[in-house]
XYZ file of C-alpha atoms in Angstrom:
334
model
C 153.437 79.957 157.417
C 151.956 78.798 160.568
C 153.610 79.703 163.168
C 154.019 79.627 167.146
C 155.671 81.608 169.446
C 158.112 79.417 172.253
C 159.515 80.860 175.156
C 163.314 78.987 175.540
C 164.048 80.691 178.960
C 163.109 83.900 180.968
C 163.602 86.696 178.556
C 164.524 83.829 175.349
C 161.502 83.524 172.593
C 161.799 82.719 168.808
C 158.834 82.156 166.734
C 159.338 79.522 164.176
C 157.230 77.647 161.899
C 154.094 75.280 163.792
C 153.498 72.014 163.023
C 149.772 71.036 164.141
C 149.624 67.773 166.388
C 147.470 65.487 165.001
C 144.818 64.452 167.861
C 144.795 61.556 169.702
C 141.779 59.570 171.518
C 140.004 61.694 173.596
C 141.571 64.961 172.366
C 140.600 67.473 169.926
C 142.836 70.251 167.285
C 141.534 73.465 167.750
C 142.663 76.494 164.778
C 143.171 79.271 167.080
C 140.902 83.057 166.293
C 142.346 84.742 168.853
C 144.527 84.393 172.265
C 144.437 87.018 175.224
C 147.559 88.347 177.345
C 148.239 88.971 180.830
C 149.465 89.106 183.353
C 150.704 85.965 184.074
C 152.180 85.650 180.893
C 154.634 88.028 181.459
C 155.427 85.831 184.043
C 156.242 82.847 182.275
C 158.561 85.115 179.797
C 160.099 87.408 182.858
C 161.383 84.223 185.085
C 158.886 85.742 188.179
C 156.254 82.436 187.604
C 156.072 80.552 191.048
C 158.445 77.040 191.089
C 156.303 74.739 189.653
C 153.714 76.316 187.791
C 156.096 76.707 184.109
C 158.210 74.058 182.867
C 160.236 75.880 179.789
C 160.797 76.022 176.329
C 156.687 76.510 176.098
C 154.455 78.269 173.812
C 152.447 79.958 176.280
C 148.716 81.161 175.577
C 145.947 80.461 178.236
C 143.162 82.591 177.032
C 141.549 81.789 173.846
C 138.880 81.287 170.896
C 138.942 79.375 168.101
C 137.169 76.666 166.040
C 138.431 72.631 165.719
C 139.258 71.455 162.712
C 139.197 67.545 164.159
C 138.807 65.363 166.604
C 140.724 62.004 167.539
C 138.698 58.222 168.779
C 135.949 58.744 171.070
C 135.624 62.378 170.601
C 131.995 63.078 169.113
C 132.226 64.323 165.233
C 130.079 67.009 165.877
C 132.687 68.913 167.100
C 133.742 69.425 164.479
C 133.909 72.986 163.026
C 132.171 74.915 166.186
C 133.192 77.500 168.020
C 134.775 77.098 170.649
C 137.029 78.526 174.157
C 138.209 75.601 176.810
C 139.658 75.506 180.073
C 143.797 75.285 181.572
C 143.666 73.325 184.100
C 144.605 69.357 183.153
C 142.987 67.742 186.107
C 143.496 64.552 186.974
C 139.641 63.504 186.897
C 139.487 60.780 189.469
C 140.594 62.146 192.895
C 138.804 63.641 195.571
C 139.135 67.140 194.609
C 138.207 67.044 191.138
C 134.881 64.450 191.933
C 134.051 67.558 194.162
C 134.304 69.390 190.972
C 137.410 71.803 192.201
C 139.369 70.917 189.191
C 141.697 73.069 190.049
C 142.647 72.088 193.531
C 143.453 68.721 192.124
C 146.027 67.094 194.025
C 147.729 64.767 191.232
C 150.057 68.148 190.780
C 149.493 71.471 188.657
C 148.919 71.434 184.635
C 147.719 74.132 182.971
C 147.658 75.211 178.899
C 150.153 77.300 178.434
C 152.258 77.062 181.686
C 153.081 73.678 181.881
C 151.305 72.729 178.401
C 151.435 73.736 175.170
C 149.509 77.123 174.679
C 147.038 78.622 171.916
C 150.136 81.614 171.142
C 150.172 79.043 168.000
C 148.175 77.975 164.674
C 146.510 75.677 166.531
C 145.951 74.310 170.122
C 146.115 70.800 170.602
C 144.158 69.417 173.274
C 141.647 67.087 175.531
C 138.217 67.729 174.188
C 136.981 67.195 177.502
C 138.222 70.754 178.653
C 136.089 72.502 175.603
C 133.020 74.779 176.215
C 130.780 75.082 173.028
C 130.296 78.841 172.160
C 126.550 79.780 169.808
C 127.637 78.979 166.001
C 126.266 82.937 165.935
C 129.584 83.565 168.737
C 131.805 86.274 168.110
C 135.457 84.856 168.714
C 137.652 87.973 169.122
C 135.196 88.746 172.211
C 135.370 84.843 173.149
C 139.573 84.993 173.410
C 138.819 86.678 177.167
C 136.380 84.376 178.000
C 139.163 82.822 180.577
C 139.209 85.339 182.861
C 135.952 86.216 182.793
C 135.636 82.057 183.954
C 137.956 82.894 186.747
C 135.660 86.109 187.604
C 131.974 83.854 186.711
C 133.849 81.179 189.724
C 134.216 84.527 192.340
C 130.221 85.518 191.291
C 129.347 82.370 192.249
C 131.009 82.205 195.912
C 129.446 85.435 196.244
C 126.034 84.117 195.665
C 125.147 88.095 195.523
C 121.073 88.174 195.483
C 118.840 90.388 193.935
C 118.863 93.655 195.674
C 121.954 93.379 197.254
C 124.427 95.955 197.876
C 127.565 95.026 195.980
C 131.141 96.457 195.289
C 134.224 96.116 193.311
C 137.217 97.155 193.786
C 139.835 97.176 190.612
C 139.125 98.195 187.590
C 141.420 95.928 185.061
C 139.889 93.530 183.469
C 138.946 91.316 185.709
C 137.477 94.111 187.314
C 135.341 94.590 184.272
C 133.855 91.770 184.116
C 132.459 91.362 187.820
C 130.969 94.580 187.588
C 129.296 92.575 184.445
C 128.389 89.710 186.666
C 127.162 91.350 189.311
C 125.349 93.112 187.273
C 123.125 90.567 186.232
C 122.095 89.367 189.522
C 120.233 92.526 189.632
C 121.263 94.344 192.905
C 120.361 97.617 194.621
C 123.253 99.026 194.152
C 126.586 98.625 192.572
C 130.077 100.278 192.852
C 133.025 100.343 192.343
C 136.021 101.520 193.494
C 139.443 101.965 192.332
C 142.518 103.685 191.541
C 141.888 105.785 188.227
C 139.404 108.060 187.468
C 139.341 107.438 183.621
C 137.492 103.566 184.322
C 134.567 105.729 185.641
C 132.842 105.668 182.335
C 133.299 102.027 181.310
C 132.458 100.877 185.049
C 128.640 102.959 184.818
C 128.297 101.585 180.837
C 129.303 97.903 182.197
C 126.495 98.238 184.784
C 128.150 100.240 188.377
C 125.453 102.829 189.715
C 128.495 104.523 191.577
C 132.068 104.449 191.423
C 134.757 106.179 193.205
C 138.975 106.230 194.107
C 140.041 104.939 196.964
C 140.936 108.612 198.271
C 137.379 109.403 197.504
C 135.412 108.868 201.255
C 133.910 105.156 200.858
C 130.650 104.064 202.410
C 129.782 101.209 204.064
C 127.355 98.198 204.796
C 127.917 96.470 201.701
C 127.053 92.859 201.136
C 128.723 91.265 199.106
C 132.315 92.448 197.424
C 134.880 91.043 194.609
C 138.028 92.010 195.415
C 140.379 91.855 191.681
C 143.182 94.086 192.692
C 145.516 91.535 193.553
C 147.131 94.036 196.164
C 147.227 92.869 200.167
C 145.406 97.427 200.075
C 143.017 96.416 198.392
C 142.207 93.429 199.983
C 141.607 95.471 203.049
C 139.714 98.229 201.252
C 137.510 95.548 199.644
C 136.882 94.253 203.721
C 136.663 97.337 205.259
C 133.605 98.509 202.484
C 131.339 95.530 204.110
C 128.577 94.977 206.880
C 129.135 92.557 209.351
C 128.349 89.699 208.409
C 129.131 90.144 204.596
C 130.819 88.015 201.724
C 134.800 88.419 200.728
C 135.817 87.029 197.143
C 139.607 87.950 196.723
C 140.974 87.030 193.209
C 143.693 89.363 193.158
C 147.951 87.834 194.427
C 150.148 89.866 195.787
C 153.566 89.583 195.686
C 154.309 86.836 198.475
C 154.378 88.081 202.386
C 151.572 91.168 201.771
C 150.668 92.003 204.551
C 146.608 90.411 205.012
C 143.345 91.239 206.705
C 143.008 91.443 210.537
C 141.506 88.389 211.368
C 140.313 89.258 214.604
C 138.731 91.869 212.243
C 137.400 88.606 210.285
C 136.154 87.076 213.549
C 133.928 90.412 215.584
C 133.151 91.120 212.275
C 132.293 87.396 211.117
C 132.834 88.042 207.156
C 132.784 85.597 205.235
C 135.831 84.971 203.244
C 136.372 83.175 200.167
C 138.857 82.805 197.452
C 138.971 81.989 193.965
C 142.489 80.997 191.803
C 141.364 79.610 188.563
C 138.279 78.099 187.290
C 136.172 75.036 187.313
C 134.005 73.758 184.963
C 130.780 74.870 186.627
C 132.178 78.611 186.868
C 133.117 78.018 182.736
C 129.786 77.144 181.899
C 128.377 79.827 183.605
C 130.219 82.270 181.606
C 129.340 80.627 178.631
C 126.175 80.714 179.606
C 126.502 84.263 180.280
C 127.746 84.916 177.382
C 125.403 83.542 175.221
C 122.590 84.918 176.433
C 124.476 88.521 175.837
C 124.736 89.853 179.440
C 129.466 90.018 179.257
C 130.545 92.453 176.645
C 134.417 91.521 176.334
C 134.560 93.677 173.353
C 135.681 97.330 174.768
C 137.702 95.855 177.339
C 140.219 95.028 173.391
C 142.664 97.820 172.566
C 145.113 95.735 171.175
C 145.287 93.124 168.239
C 148.761 91.960 167.181
C 149.976 88.771 164.361
C 152.294 86.441 166.726
C 155.621 87.887 165.046
C 154.728 90.840 167.787
C 154.422 88.872 170.943
C 157.369 91.227 172.876
C 155.419 94.309 171.538
C 152.725 92.811 173.540
C 154.215 92.374 176.729
C 155.733 95.721 176.908
C 151.971 96.782 176.227
C 150.845 94.410 179.222
C 153.882 95.463 181.566
C 153.431 99.853 180.192
C 151.723 100.881 182.896
C 150.236 102.905 179.898
C 146.457 103.892 181.031
C 145.640 103.660 177.345
C 146.002 99.256 177.316
C 143.871 97.097 177.822
C 143.177 94.044 176.615
C 146.342 92.632 174.197
C 145.232 89.684 171.936
C 147.255 87.758 169.334
C 146.631 86.571 165.971
C 147.810 83.821 164.412
């Protein structure tokens, strides 16, 4: 029986029979291969998602991969049978931010797959075909299920604009941090430092291209050209800024708790730091991610530690929030 996860309200969910929704005009029906779980899915289940950024009842799942089974009117039939991933933000395409390519800043309001629209923790997912990105025919769909977080980091890498030979660093060693290492490695840096809290992430960091690894308790070097922060704490943001040379470029991707102490504006001005932030991934970041993945420069597989059936949704949520260093990316398989 085909099934889906439905979160009725915070802390309340069920696994029920799933009926595919036929694609309408401009839509595609995708057979889901795998859906990833991240901290924001845990927020949905616990009820910690900010108001306006979730709508119950809900089938979660914004990180996913699959194969197109059918398309609606106006969608090329050649898409049927293609392996795909898809953008989550359901942008309006007509406001000034959408026309500028900044679809994650759509002024028509927030709508996203897996949060306000049905997500991929189900046998199938029906969504606008314009959001799909086709993968190579030989793509590993298990690996591809991690391309949504990778696309968020691709957005950071594009804003960082690291140039060959520059000294670059990553603060944070979770899934996002490990993707940041891989994207920065692809720019041929002169030095690539990773700063984390867990010494056990050193081997994987070096496997992905880091030339140095330090914990935040160690003495940290400075004068880096580019730093990408992925840890999601105010302390990590300050550590990242301290690594930079004067005039260096900082990209923040983590979201600290509301009210956290931020960066010192005097320090930013006097040192002329260039600060960027990322929330989600616009189309250019998705395209960049798929190109880099297809070229073999992204290796998501070592980040996956657990693959579970949809029926074990509650266990998957527990694993993600356990704090166990042996738990990496958790996938649900319909």
